Short mmCIF file of C-alpha atoms and ligand atoms in Angstrom, two decimals:
data_model
loop_
_atom_site.label_atom_id
_atom_site.label_comp_id
_atom_site.label_asym_id
_atom_site.label_seq_id
_atom_site.Cartn_x
_atom_site.Cartn_y
_atom_site.Cartn_z
CA UNK A 6 11.96 -20.43 41.34
CA UNK A 7 11.05 -20.19 37.65
CA UNK A 8 9.67 -16.91 36.34
CA UNK A 9 5.92 -16.30 36.50
CA UNK A 10 5.59 -15.11 32.89
CA UNK A 11 3.48 -18.20 32.18
CA UNK A 12 0.91 -17.03 34.72
CA UNK A 13 -0.77 -14.85 32.12
CA UNK A 14 -4.52 -15.45 32.14
CA UNK A 15 -6.19 -17.11 29.14
CA UNK A 16 -9.93 -16.41 29.28
CA UNK A 17 -10.04 -13.23 31.35
CA UNK A 18 -10.24 -9.80 29.74
CA UNK A 19 -6.83 -8.17 29.50
CA UNK A 20 -4.84 -5.87 27.23
CA UNK A 21 -2.25 -7.10 24.76
CA UNK A 22 0.34 -5.40 26.95
CA UNK A 23 0.77 -2.63 29.55
CA UNK A 24 -1.46 -1.48 32.39
CA UNK A 25 -5.24 -1.67 32.66
CA UNK A 26 -7.59 -0.66 35.46
CA UNK A 27 -11.31 0.17 35.64
CA UNK A 28 -13.90 -1.07 33.14
CA UNK A 29 -15.50 2.05 31.60
CA UNK A 30 -18.74 2.76 29.76
CA UNK A 31 -19.80 -0.85 29.10
CA UNK A 32 -22.87 -1.02 26.88
CA UNK A 33 -24.80 -3.17 24.46
CA UNK A 34 -25.53 -1.25 21.28
CA UNK A 35 -26.99 -2.55 18.00
CA UNK A 36 -25.86 -6.13 18.52
CA UNK A 37 -22.40 -5.34 19.86
CA UNK A 38 -21.01 -5.25 23.40
CA UNK A 39 -18.63 -2.34 23.92
CA UNK A 40 -16.08 -2.29 26.69
CA UNK A 41 -13.78 0.64 27.31
CA UNK A 42 -11.14 0.56 30.01
CA UNK A 43 -8.55 2.65 31.78
CA UNK A 44 -5.29 1.99 29.95
CA UNK A 45 -1.68 3.15 30.02
CA UNK A 46 -0.49 2.75 26.41
CA UNK A 47 3.15 3.04 27.41
CA UNK A 48 3.87 1.08 30.58
CA UNK A 49 2.72 -1.80 32.79
CA UNK A 50 2.13 0.66 35.67
CA UNK A 51 -0.60 3.27 36.20
CA UNK A 52 -0.21 6.57 34.25
CA UNK A 53 -0.94 8.33 30.90
CA UNK A 54 -4.53 7.18 31.27
CA UNK A 55 -6.79 6.93 28.22
CA UNK A 56 -9.89 4.92 27.28
CA UNK A 57 -8.97 1.82 25.29
CA UNK A 58 -11.83 0.15 23.44
CA UNK A 59 -12.80 -3.45 22.64
CA UNK A 60 -15.95 -4.98 21.16
CA UNK A 61 -17.54 -8.38 21.46
CA UNK A 62 -20.53 -10.40 20.31
CA UNK A 63 -20.48 -12.75 23.29
CA UNK A 64 -18.69 -11.01 26.20
CA UNK A 65 -15.96 -13.67 25.92
CA UNK A 66 -14.07 -12.99 22.66
CA UNK A 67 -12.90 -9.38 22.38
CA UNK A 68 -11.69 -7.51 19.34
CA UNK A 69 -9.38 -4.59 20.09
CA UNK A 70 -10.08 -1.23 18.43
CA UNK A 71 -8.13 2.00 18.48
CA UNK A 72 -8.35 4.08 21.69
CA UNK A 73 -11.72 5.83 21.94
CA UNK A 74 -11.02 8.71 24.32
CA UNK A 75 -7.66 10.35 24.89
CA UNK A 76 -6.54 13.87 25.82
CA UNK A 77 -7.47 16.42 23.16
CA UNK A 78 -8.35 19.67 24.89
CA UNK A 79 -7.89 21.75 28.05
CA UNK A 80 -10.77 19.85 29.66
CA UNK A 81 -8.94 16.47 29.59
CA UNK A 82 -5.34 17.26 28.70
CA UNK A 83 -3.96 15.53 31.82
CA UNK A 84 -5.93 12.29 31.59
CA UNK A 85 -9.20 10.61 30.65
CA UNK A 86 -10.46 8.85 33.75
CA UNK A 87 -13.44 6.64 34.47
CA UNK A 88 -17.01 7.13 33.37
CA UNK A 89 -20.14 5.55 31.97
CA UNK A 90 -22.30 5.27 28.90
CA UNK A 91 -25.97 6.21 28.61
CA UNK A 92 -28.12 5.36 25.61
CA UNK A 93 -30.23 8.43 24.88
CA UNK A 94 -33.70 8.38 23.29
CA UNK A 95 -33.39 7.84 19.56
CA UNK A 96 -30.81 5.11 20.27
CA UNK A 97 -27.87 7.52 20.59
CA UNK A 98 -25.06 6.55 22.96
CA UNK A 99 -23.31 9.20 25.03
CA UNK A 100 -20.28 8.86 27.26
CA UNK A 101 -19.64 10.93 30.35
CA UNK A 102 -16.14 10.63 31.79
CA UNK A 103 -13.80 12.45 34.12
CA UNK A 104 -11.16 14.62 32.48
CA UNK A 105 -8.12 15.94 34.30
CA UNK A 106 -8.01 19.52 33.02
CA UNK A 107 -5.13 21.90 32.43
CA UNK A 108 -5.33 23.04 36.08
CA UNK A 109 -5.33 19.39 37.23
CA UNK A 110 -8.96 19.68 38.30
CA UNK A 111 -11.34 16.76 37.87
CA UNK A 112 -14.19 17.77 35.53
CA UNK A 113 -16.89 15.78 33.78
CA UNK A 114 -16.92 15.70 29.99
CA UNK A 115 -19.21 14.35 27.34
CA UNK A 116 -18.39 12.49 24.12
CA UNK A 117 -20.59 11.19 21.29
CA UNK A 118 -19.97 8.68 18.50
CA UNK A 119 -18.86 10.46 15.34
CA UNK A 120 -20.68 8.06 13.07
CA UNK A 121 -23.67 6.08 14.31
CA UNK A 122 -23.59 3.88 11.24
CA UNK A 123 -20.15 2.52 12.17
CA UNK A 124 -21.11 -0.76 13.89
CA UNK A 125 -18.08 -0.48 16.18
CA UNK A 126 -18.44 3.23 17.06
CA UNK A 127 -14.71 3.70 16.69
CA UNK A 128 -14.49 7.49 16.61
CA UNK A 129 -15.73 9.69 19.44
CA UNK A 130 -16.14 13.44 19.35
CA UNK A 131 -16.03 15.81 22.27
CA UNK A 132 -18.06 18.98 21.82
CA UNK A 133 -16.33 22.31 22.46
CA UNK A 134 -18.73 23.07 25.29
CA UNK A 135 -16.86 20.60 27.54
CA UNK A 136 -16.53 20.32 30.47
CA UNK A 137 -20.23 19.91 31.19
CA UNK A 138 -19.80 19.59 34.97
CA UNK A 139 -17.11 21.44 36.94
CA UNK A 140 -16.17 21.27 40.64
CA UNK A 141 -18.10 24.40 41.64
CA UNK A 142 -19.96 25.13 44.91
CA UNK A 143 -16.86 24.37 47.01
CA UNK A 144 -16.40 20.85 45.67
CA UNK A 145 -12.89 19.43 46.18
CA UNK A 146 -11.48 19.41 42.63
CA UNK A 147 -9.20 16.45 43.34
CA UNK A 148 -12.07 14.34 44.67
CA UNK A 149 -14.74 14.63 42.01
CA UNK A 150 -14.96 11.81 39.50
CA UNK A 151 -16.46 8.74 37.84
CA UNK A 152 -19.94 9.81 36.63
CA UNK A 153 -22.57 7.05 36.51
CA UNK A 154 -24.91 6.05 33.74
CA UNK A 155 -27.73 8.63 33.72
CA UNK A 156 -31.39 7.82 34.33
CA UNK A 157 -34.53 9.86 33.76
CA UNK A 158 -36.22 11.19 36.91
CA UNK A 159 -40.01 11.27 37.28
CA UNK A 160 -40.00 14.92 36.13
CA UNK A 161 -38.35 13.91 32.85
CA UNK A 162 -35.00 15.47 33.76
CA UNK A 163 -31.89 13.32 33.53
CA UNK A 164 -30.05 12.39 36.70
CA UNK A 165 -26.56 11.11 37.41
CA UNK A 166 -24.15 11.03 40.32
CA UNK A 167 -20.46 11.85 40.60
CA UNK A 168 -18.30 10.34 43.36
CA UNK A 169 -16.77 12.78 45.83
CA UNK A 170 -15.90 13.55 49.42
CA UNK A 171 -16.11 16.53 51.74
CA UNK A 172 -13.29 16.04 54.28
CA UNK A 173 -13.81 12.41 55.24
CA UNK A 174 -17.48 12.31 54.32
CA UNK A 175 -18.01 10.17 51.21
CA UNK A 176 -20.77 11.32 48.90
CA UNK A 177 -22.51 10.79 45.59
CA UNK A 178 -23.30 14.28 44.31
CA UNK A 179 -26.51 14.40 42.29
CA UNK A 180 -26.83 16.37 39.03
CA UNK A 181 -29.81 16.86 36.76
CA UNK A 182 -30.26 18.03 33.20
CA UNK A 183 -33.02 18.74 30.74
CA UNK A 184 -30.94 18.34 27.59
CA UNK A 185 -27.95 16.21 28.69
CA UNK A 186 -25.73 19.24 28.14
CA UNK A 187 -26.47 21.76 30.87
CA UNK A 188 -26.21 20.07 34.24
CA UNK A 189 -27.14 21.55 37.60
CA UNK A 190 -26.08 20.31 40.99
CA UNK A 191 -29.02 19.26 43.16
CA UNK A 192 -29.09 20.61 46.69
CA UNK A 193 -28.93 17.17 48.31
CA UNK A 194 -26.53 14.41 47.31
CA UNK A 195 -28.17 11.11 46.42
CA UNK A 196 -26.33 9.47 49.32
CA UNK A 197 -23.69 10.42 51.94
CA UNK A 198 -21.85 8.46 54.68
CA UNK A 199 -19.56 10.00 57.28
CA UNK A 200 -16.04 8.71 57.65
CA UNK A 201 -15.88 6.69 54.44
CA UNK A 202 -13.56 9.00 52.46
CA UNK A 203 -13.54 9.35 48.69
CA UNK A 204 -16.25 7.45 46.83
CA UNK A 205 -14.78 6.19 43.57
CA UNK A 206 -16.81 4.59 40.80
CA UNK A 207 -20.31 4.87 42.31
CA UNK A 208 -22.94 2.69 40.67
CA UNK A 209 -26.70 2.98 41.16
CA UNK A 210 -29.26 0.75 39.50
CA UNK A 211 -32.57 -1.08 39.96
CA UNK A 212 -32.56 -4.84 40.55
CA UNK A 213 -34.94 -7.69 39.82
CA UNK A 214 -35.42 -10.66 42.13
CA UNK A 215 -35.97 -13.00 39.19
CA UNK A 216 -32.83 -15.13 38.82
CA UNK A 217 -30.58 -13.94 35.99
CA UNK A 218 -32.91 -11.02 35.16
CA UNK A 219 -32.01 -7.37 35.09
CA UNK A 220 -33.81 -4.05 34.94
CA UNK A 221 -32.92 -1.06 32.79
CA UNK A 222 -31.78 2.08 34.64
CA UNK A 223 -34.75 4.00 33.30
CA UNK A 224 -37.45 1.77 34.86
CA UNK A 225 -39.63 3.34 37.57
CA UNK A 226 -42.04 1.15 39.43
CA UNK A 227 -43.37 0.80 42.92
CA UNK A 228 -41.52 -1.59 45.16
CA UNK A 229 -38.53 -1.76 42.83
CA UNK A 230 -35.33 -2.15 44.84
CA UNK A 231 -32.12 -0.33 44.00
CA UNK A 232 -28.47 -1.10 44.64
CA UNK A 233 -25.98 1.63 45.51
CA UNK A 234 -22.29 0.70 45.31
CA UNK A 235 -19.07 2.60 45.94
CA UNK A 236 -15.40 1.77 45.66
CA UNK A 237 -13.68 3.04 48.79
CA UNK A 238 -10.30 4.56 48.19
CA UNK A 239 -9.43 4.16 51.90
CA UNK A 240 -9.46 0.35 52.01
CA UNK A 241 -9.61 -0.44 48.26
CA UNK A 242 -12.77 -2.53 48.68
CA UNK A 243 -16.25 -2.00 47.32
CA UNK A 244 -19.41 -1.88 49.41
CA UNK A 245 -23.05 -1.86 48.43
CA UNK A 246 -26.42 -1.54 50.05
CA UNK A 247 -29.89 -2.43 48.85
CA UNK A 248 -32.53 0.20 49.32
CA UNK A 249 -35.28 2.33 47.97
CA UNK A 250 -34.97 5.18 45.54
CA UNK A 251 -37.45 7.89 46.42
CA UNK A 252 -38.06 9.51 43.03
CA UNK A 253 -40.05 12.38 44.45
CA UNK A 254 -37.45 13.34 47.06
CA UNK A 255 -34.55 12.32 44.84
CA UNK A 256 -32.89 10.38 47.59
CA UNK A 257 -31.72 6.86 48.18
CA UNK A 258 -32.64 5.18 51.46
CA UNK A 259 -30.75 1.97 52.29
CA UNK A 260 -32.72 -0.86 53.89
CA UNK A 261 -31.93 -1.36 57.57
CA UNK A 262 -28.72 0.07 58.88
CA UNK A 263 -26.49 1.33 56.15
CA UNK A 264 -23.10 -0.27 56.28
CA UNK A 265 -20.91 1.06 53.53
CA UNK A 266 -17.82 -0.05 55.42
CA UNK A 267 -15.96 -3.15 56.49
CA UNK A 268 -19.00 -4.88 57.89
CA UNK A 269 -20.98 -4.15 54.73
CA UNK A 270 -21.97 -6.23 51.75
CA UNK A 271 -19.53 -6.70 48.93
CA UNK A 272 -19.98 -7.89 45.36
CA UNK A 273 -16.70 -9.70 45.84
CA UNK A 274 -14.76 -10.22 49.07
CA UNK A 275 -11.43 -10.44 47.26
CA UNK A 276 -9.32 -8.53 44.76
CA UNK A 277 -12.08 -6.71 42.88
CA UNK A 278 -12.44 -2.96 42.48
CA UNK A 279 -13.89 -0.11 40.40
CA UNK A 280 -16.68 -2.35 39.12
CA UNK A 281 -19.50 -1.21 36.89
CA UNK A 282 -22.79 -2.73 35.76
CA UNK A 283 -24.80 -2.20 32.60
CA UNK A 284 -28.17 -3.37 31.37
CA UNK A 285 -27.97 -5.81 28.48
CA UNK A 286 -31.21 -5.19 26.58
CA UNK A 287 -30.63 -8.16 24.27
CA UNK A 288 -30.69 -10.72 27.06
CA UNK A 289 -32.57 -8.62 29.65
CA UNK A 290 -29.91 -9.00 32.28
CA UNK A 291 -27.66 -6.75 34.34
CA UNK A 292 -23.99 -7.47 33.91
CA UNK A 293 -21.22 -6.67 36.37
CA UNK A 294 -17.60 -6.15 35.34
CA UNK A 295 -14.75 -5.52 37.75
CA UNK A 296 -11.03 -4.86 37.76
CA UNK A 297 -8.70 -7.32 39.47
CA UNK A 298 -5.33 -5.73 40.09
CA UNK A 299 -2.07 -7.67 40.14
CA UNK A 300 -0.83 -8.70 43.57
CA UNK A 301 2.73 -9.38 42.47
CA UNK A 302 5.46 -6.71 42.66
CA UNK A 303 6.07 -3.80 40.28
CA UNK A 304 9.31 -5.53 39.41
CA UNK A 305 7.32 -8.58 38.27
CA UNK A 306 4.90 -6.40 36.28
CA UNK A 307 7.76 -4.76 34.40
CA UNK A 308 9.13 -8.22 33.64
CA UNK A 309 5.73 -9.48 32.46
CA UNK A 310 4.98 -6.32 30.50
CA UNK A 311 1.31 -6.39 31.50
CA UNK A 312 -0.76 -5.70 34.61
CA UNK A 313 -4.47 -5.90 35.40
CA UNK A 314 -7.38 -8.05 34.24
CA UNK A 315 -11.14 -7.82 34.38
CA UNK A 316 -13.25 -10.48 36.03
CA UNK A 317 -15.54 -12.72 33.96
CA UNK A 318 -18.75 -10.78 33.25
CA UNK A 319 -21.37 -11.76 35.84
CA UNK A 320 -25.14 -11.58 35.68
CA UNK A 321 -26.39 -9.89 38.86
CA UNK A 322 -29.83 -9.91 40.48
CA UNK A 323 -31.51 -9.56 43.89
CA UNK A 324 -31.64 -12.65 46.10
CA UNK A 325 -35.02 -14.14 46.93
CA UNK A 326 -34.93 -12.83 50.50
CA UNK A 327 -33.95 -9.36 49.27
CA UNK A 328 -30.98 -9.15 51.60
CA UNK A 329 -28.19 -9.23 49.04
CA UNK A 330 -27.40 -9.59 45.35
CA UNK A 331 -26.51 -12.86 43.66
CA UNK A 332 -23.97 -13.13 40.84
CA UNK A 333 -23.21 -15.82 38.31
CA UNK A 334 -20.76 -15.90 35.37
CA UNK A 335 -22.61 -15.13 32.13
CA UNK A 336 -23.79 -18.35 30.47
CA UNK A 337 -21.60 -17.61 27.42
CA UNK A 338 -18.52 -18.65 29.40
CA UNK A 339 -19.76 -22.24 29.20
CA UNK A 340 -18.91 -22.40 25.54
CA UNK A 341 -15.24 -22.44 26.53
CA UNK A 342 -15.84 -25.67 28.44
CA UNK A 343 -13.98 -28.51 26.81
CA UNK A 344 -12.84 -31.85 28.16
CA UNK A 345 -14.36 -32.65 31.54
CA UNK A 346 -14.17 -35.04 34.47
CA UNK A 347 -16.85 -35.86 37.03
CA UNK A 348 -16.91 -37.29 40.54
CA UNK A 349 -20.04 -38.48 42.35
CA UNK A 350 -20.56 -39.57 45.94
CA UNK A 351 -16.92 -39.48 46.99
CA UNK A 352 -16.55 -39.61 50.77
CA UNK A 353 -13.69 -37.67 52.32
CA UNK A 354 -12.61 -38.80 55.78
CA UNK A 355 -10.93 -36.36 58.17
CA UNK A 356 -7.54 -35.44 56.71
CA UNK A 357 -8.26 -36.82 53.23
CA UNK A 358 -6.91 -35.07 50.15
CA UNK A 359 -8.39 -36.39 46.92
CA UNK A 360 -7.01 -35.53 43.50
CA UNK A 361 -9.35 -34.72 40.62
CA UNK A 362 -7.38 -36.04 37.67
CA UNK A 363 -7.80 -35.92 33.94
CA UNK A 364 -7.91 -32.24 33.00
CA UNK A 365 -5.39 -29.45 32.72
CA UNK A 366 -6.28 -27.65 35.92
CA UNK A 367 -4.50 -24.35 35.29
CA UNK A 368 -7.35 -23.23 33.01
CA UNK A 369 -10.56 -24.72 34.33
CA UNK A 370 -14.14 -24.29 35.48
CA UNK A 371 -15.04 -26.39 38.53
CA UNK A 372 -18.53 -26.90 39.93
CA UNK A 373 -18.89 -28.92 43.11
CA UNK A 374 -21.50 -29.67 45.75
CA UNK A 375 -20.26 -30.80 49.16
CA UNK A 376 -22.45 -32.61 51.67
CA UNK A 377 -21.36 -31.99 55.25
CA UNK A 378 -24.58 -33.30 56.87
CA UNK A 379 -22.92 -36.18 58.71
CA UNK A 380 -20.37 -33.81 60.15
CA UNK A 381 -22.43 -30.82 61.31
CA UNK A 382 -22.33 -31.98 64.94
CA UNK A 383 -18.58 -31.36 64.81
CA UNK A 384 -19.09 -27.67 64.07
CA UNK A 385 -17.20 -25.27 66.34
CA UNK A 386 -19.24 -22.84 68.40
CA UNK A 387 -19.67 -19.47 66.68
CA UNK A 388 -18.86 -16.39 68.73
CA UNK A 389 -21.25 -13.54 67.78
CA UNK A 390 -18.41 -11.05 68.19
CA UNK A 391 -16.83 -12.52 65.05
CA UNK A 392 -18.14 -9.92 62.65
CA UNK A 393 -15.16 -9.69 60.34
CA UNK A 394 -15.09 -12.74 58.02
CA UNK A 395 -11.73 -11.85 56.50
CA UNK A 396 -10.14 -11.83 59.94
CA UNK A 397 -11.86 -15.10 60.81
CA UNK A 398 -10.48 -16.73 57.66
CA UNK A 399 -6.97 -15.61 58.68
CA UNK A 400 -7.32 -16.84 62.24
CA UNK A 401 -8.66 -20.16 61.03
CA UNK A 402 -6.65 -20.43 57.83
CA UNK A 403 -6.41 -23.41 55.53
CA UNK A 404 -3.96 -25.26 57.78
CA UNK A 405 -6.34 -25.21 60.77
CA UNK A 406 -7.62 -28.71 61.48
CA UNK A 407 -10.83 -29.58 63.26
CA UNK A 408 -14.46 -28.58 63.27
CA UNK A 409 -16.07 -28.60 59.84
CA UNK A 410 -13.68 -27.44 57.16
CA UNK A 411 -13.37 -28.61 53.58
CA UNK A 412 -12.80 -27.32 50.06
CA UNK A 413 -10.44 -27.33 47.10
CA UNK A 414 -6.74 -26.89 46.57
CA UNK A 415 -6.41 -25.19 43.20
CA UNK A 416 -3.26 -24.35 41.23
CA UNK A 417 -1.47 -26.95 43.36
CA UNK A 418 1.66 -28.98 42.75
CA UNK A 419 1.53 -32.76 43.03
CA UNK A 420 3.22 -32.59 46.44
CA UNK A 421 0.76 -29.84 47.51
CA UNK A 422 3.61 -27.65 48.70
CA UNK A 423 2.16 -25.03 46.39
CA UNK A 424 -1.60 -24.59 46.56
CA UNK A 425 -4.34 -21.99 46.83
CA UNK A 426 -7.05 -23.05 49.26
CA UNK A 427 -10.68 -22.34 48.46
CA UNK A 428 -12.70 -23.58 51.41
CA UNK A 429 -15.62 -23.44 53.78
CA UNK A 430 -15.72 -23.52 57.57
CA UNK A 431 -19.02 -24.18 59.25
CA UNK A 432 -19.82 -23.01 62.78
CA UNK A 433 -22.71 -23.66 65.11
CA UNK A 434 -24.55 -20.55 66.31
CA UNK A 435 -27.59 -20.36 68.63
CA UNK A 436 -30.28 -21.31 66.12
CA UNK A 437 -28.47 -21.98 62.91
CA UNK A 438 -25.14 -22.76 61.34
CA UNK A 439 -22.85 -20.01 60.14
CA UNK A 440 -21.03 -20.67 56.88
CA UNK A 441 -17.72 -18.94 56.25
CA UNK A 442 -16.11 -18.98 52.81
CA UNK A 443 -12.37 -18.28 52.40
CA UNK A 444 -9.55 -17.97 49.87
CA UNK A 445 -6.14 -18.60 51.41
CA UNK A 446 -3.16 -18.08 49.07
CA UNK A 447 -0.54 -18.32 51.84
CA UNK A 448 1.12 -21.28 50.10
CA UNK A 449 0.28 -20.28 46.54
CA UNK A 450 3.84 -19.54 45.40
CA UNK A 451 7.54 -19.64 46.19
CA UNK A 452 7.95 -16.09 44.88
CA UNK A 453 8.70 -14.01 47.98
CA UNK A 454 7.71 -10.63 46.52
CA UNK A 455 3.97 -11.31 46.43
CA UNK A 456 1.07 -9.77 48.33
CA UNK A 457 -0.97 -12.77 49.49
CA UNK A 458 -4.02 -11.57 51.45
CA UNK A 459 -6.44 -14.11 52.90
CA UNK A 460 -10.00 -13.21 51.91
CA UNK A 461 -13.31 -14.22 53.42
CA UNK A 462 -17.03 -13.67 53.45
CA UNK A 463 -20.01 -15.15 55.27
CA UNK A 464 -22.52 -17.07 53.15
CA UNK A 465 -26.18 -16.34 53.84
CA UNK A 466 -27.51 -19.91 53.54
CA UNK A 467 -29.42 -22.28 55.80
CA UNK A 468 -27.66 -25.63 55.75
CA UNK A 469 -28.75 -27.33 58.99
CA UNK A 470 -31.39 -29.51 57.29
CA UNK A 471 -29.35 -30.89 54.42
CA UNK A 472 -25.71 -29.95 55.02
CA UNK A 473 -25.13 -29.13 51.36
CA UNK A 474 -23.16 -26.26 49.95
CA UNK A 475 -22.10 -25.55 46.36
CA UNK A 476 -19.01 -23.90 44.97
CA UNK A 477 -17.90 -22.85 41.51
CA UNK A 478 -14.33 -21.75 40.81
CA UNK A 479 -12.99 -20.31 37.58
CA UNK A 480 -9.28 -21.01 37.57
CA UNK A 481 -7.15 -19.16 35.05
CA UNK A 482 -3.37 -19.33 35.67
CA UNK A 483 -3.04 -16.30 37.98
CA UNK A 484 -6.64 -15.76 38.99
CA UNK A 485 -9.17 -17.78 40.96
CA UNK A 486 -12.72 -16.48 40.88
CA UNK A 487 -15.09 -18.35 43.19
CA UNK A 488 -18.85 -18.34 43.68
CA UNK A 489 -20.20 -19.94 46.85
CA UNK A 490 -23.81 -21.09 47.21
CA UNK A 491 -24.87 -20.24 43.67
CA UNK A 492 -23.21 -16.82 43.70
CA UNK A 493 -24.22 -15.48 47.12
CA UNK A 494 -20.62 -14.94 48.21
CA UNK A 495 -17.90 -14.33 45.63
CA UNK A 496 -14.14 -14.09 46.09
CA UNK A 497 -11.45 -13.31 43.51
CA UNK A 498 -7.74 -13.80 44.23
CA UNK A 499 -4.62 -13.24 42.17
CA UNK A 500 -1.95 -15.89 42.71
CA UNK A 501 1.32 -16.61 40.94
CA UNK A 502 2.39 -20.22 41.35
CA UNK A 503 6.09 -20.83 40.73
CA UNK A 504 5.66 -24.49 39.86
CA UNK A 505 1.92 -25.20 39.72
CA UNK A 506 1.48 -23.62 36.31
CA UNK A 507 0.59 -24.93 32.86
CA UNK A 508 0.35 -28.70 32.80
CA UNK A 509 1.86 -28.92 36.30
CA UNK A 510 -1.20 -27.42 37.96
CA UNK A 511 -3.32 -29.94 39.87
CA UNK A 512 -6.69 -29.88 41.54
CA UNK A 513 -7.60 -31.54 44.86
CA UNK A 514 -10.54 -31.67 47.25
CA UNK A 515 -9.74 -31.81 50.95
CA UNK A 516 -11.37 -32.35 54.27
CA UNK A 517 -9.65 -30.69 57.23
CA UNK A 518 -12.47 -31.25 59.71
CA UNK A 519 -13.28 -33.82 62.38
CA UNK A 520 -16.07 -35.62 60.53
CA UNK A 521 -16.77 -37.06 57.11
CA UNK A 522 -17.67 -34.81 54.16
CA UNK A 523 -18.94 -36.08 50.84
CA UNK A 524 -18.41 -34.68 47.36
CA UNK A 525 -22.00 -35.19 46.19
CA UNK A 526 -21.04 -34.09 42.71
CA UNK A 527 -18.07 -32.46 41.08
CA UNK A 528 -17.56 -31.50 37.47
CA UNK A 529 -14.39 -29.88 36.20
CA UNK A 530 -13.90 -28.66 32.68
CA UNK A 531 -10.76 -27.64 30.90
CA UNK A 532 -11.37 -24.22 29.34
CA UNK A 533 -10.52 -23.23 25.78
CA UNK A 534 -8.72 -19.99 25.13
CA UNK A 535 -10.91 -17.32 23.50
CA UNK A 536 -9.52 -14.46 21.42
CA UNK A 537 -8.90 -11.46 23.67
CA UNK A 538 -7.35 -8.27 22.32
CA UNK A 539 -4.83 -10.01 20.08
CA UNK A 540 -3.84 -12.71 22.56
C1 FRU B 22 -10.50 3.82 40.37
C2 FRU B 22 -9.94 5.12 39.83
C3 FRU B 22 -11.04 6.12 39.49
C4 FRU B 22 -10.38 7.00 38.46
C5 FRU B 22 -9.51 6.02 37.70
C6 FRU B 22 -8.20 6.58 37.24
O1 FRU B 22 -9.61 2.75 40.22
O2 FRU B 22 -9.02 5.69 40.74
O3 FRU B 22 -11.54 6.82 40.60
O4 FRU B 22 -11.32 7.62 37.63
O5 FRU B 22 -9.27 4.93 38.58
O6 FRU B 22 -7.50 5.66 36.45
#
């Protein structure tokens, strides 16, 4: 098959070349969005990690700057790993990050902008008193990293957490400080779960249940819900819970049964890791950024010369019922929408595959609402023991006919031999229907060296009365980012079509079920290419 070099993404955040991983220290400061990220300046594989730096006015176009944080002293000589920004009173940003010190211990360091009047904050200085937090009190020095944005406690002292583990117990160790310089470990961690292993990139923040709205980390108010998220090194997925932050006791109490494991909630049920949120004071929203790793081989990454992208920035808020968060691509992404096609009231009979023609579908934004109301009686019976949606998507993959099953083939060839399936399956449970959402890349490429996991998540919607379900997919050459039911369940996949690339990529809607399904409405836009880091 042809090489996959042309599978480079167009409107997703990426580096000009070489390796990138976690988003670091995102912030909005004096009219500019700053994004730092884990970067290997030398190779398209992980290593030599520093903080690269880009700035933006719209979260879509990104101007590259010189690296912001790189090894300079014994406290970070072996690497500058992930961390967060906090805007201190007096409008002064500070960065806390993990340094790998001269003894290969993980320590937490601080850095400040050299010149606050530089609108891009290009130079960062690290005071000599670094590190500010060391792995004392028996902390495992190789499992102690990724400090969060700090927030003020009710006593006026700053708080932050650092991800860690004690044996297999994952934990978010809590620190406090009066002056942001001298930090003391609090007796109790903010949160701990047995058996979860190392907690990377913890994130902890308050959420609003007003759609698209966010809350600053410093807000205290009664009844305010918080989200606690970790990236689990053991399975490379992220899990979050919603709960209450008890300011007086300095502890976080998840609602209901905590499930920071494979039955838990996820921001994204696909290839999405080391995410971080920040509060955008200009638009009063909370924005989530995540890293989507390549799922091709190292050999392919060396050939491409680049590896790693970030997902499209998403606004994040608490769902109306308070049971989960909802995410939606920032509205700015719409300005990339260009030529579009629309379909209304198209009925799909069992087995139908309908092509959406008229746009270049390798770089597109698709919004569709399906109506499965006339087909719900065909739904298969749901077995309550099916608690793992990813497994269910694999057992009932895209080729499985029958029941209620419909969706899109994206990045497909005209003969559909190459395709990535983005689809729903609806089941009948005792009182309601269960909606499963899947990404199946099994047939996405002829390249045999790829990792092609099937991903899945349940969608917490009631559809029995109207049978309608919406889907949005951002398609960008080697990434498909999907949002089911207005952003209740999100899945990101990396795929590398051998033939369905560039102008050869097609888009179809399909119905694999036993009854009729209607496309109530579908709009698909070609996307323009923004300027991203010189590309
Ligand atoms: C997560 C992570 C962090 C660490 C960084 C190193 O992907 O492993 O825990 O700080 O990446 O690049």
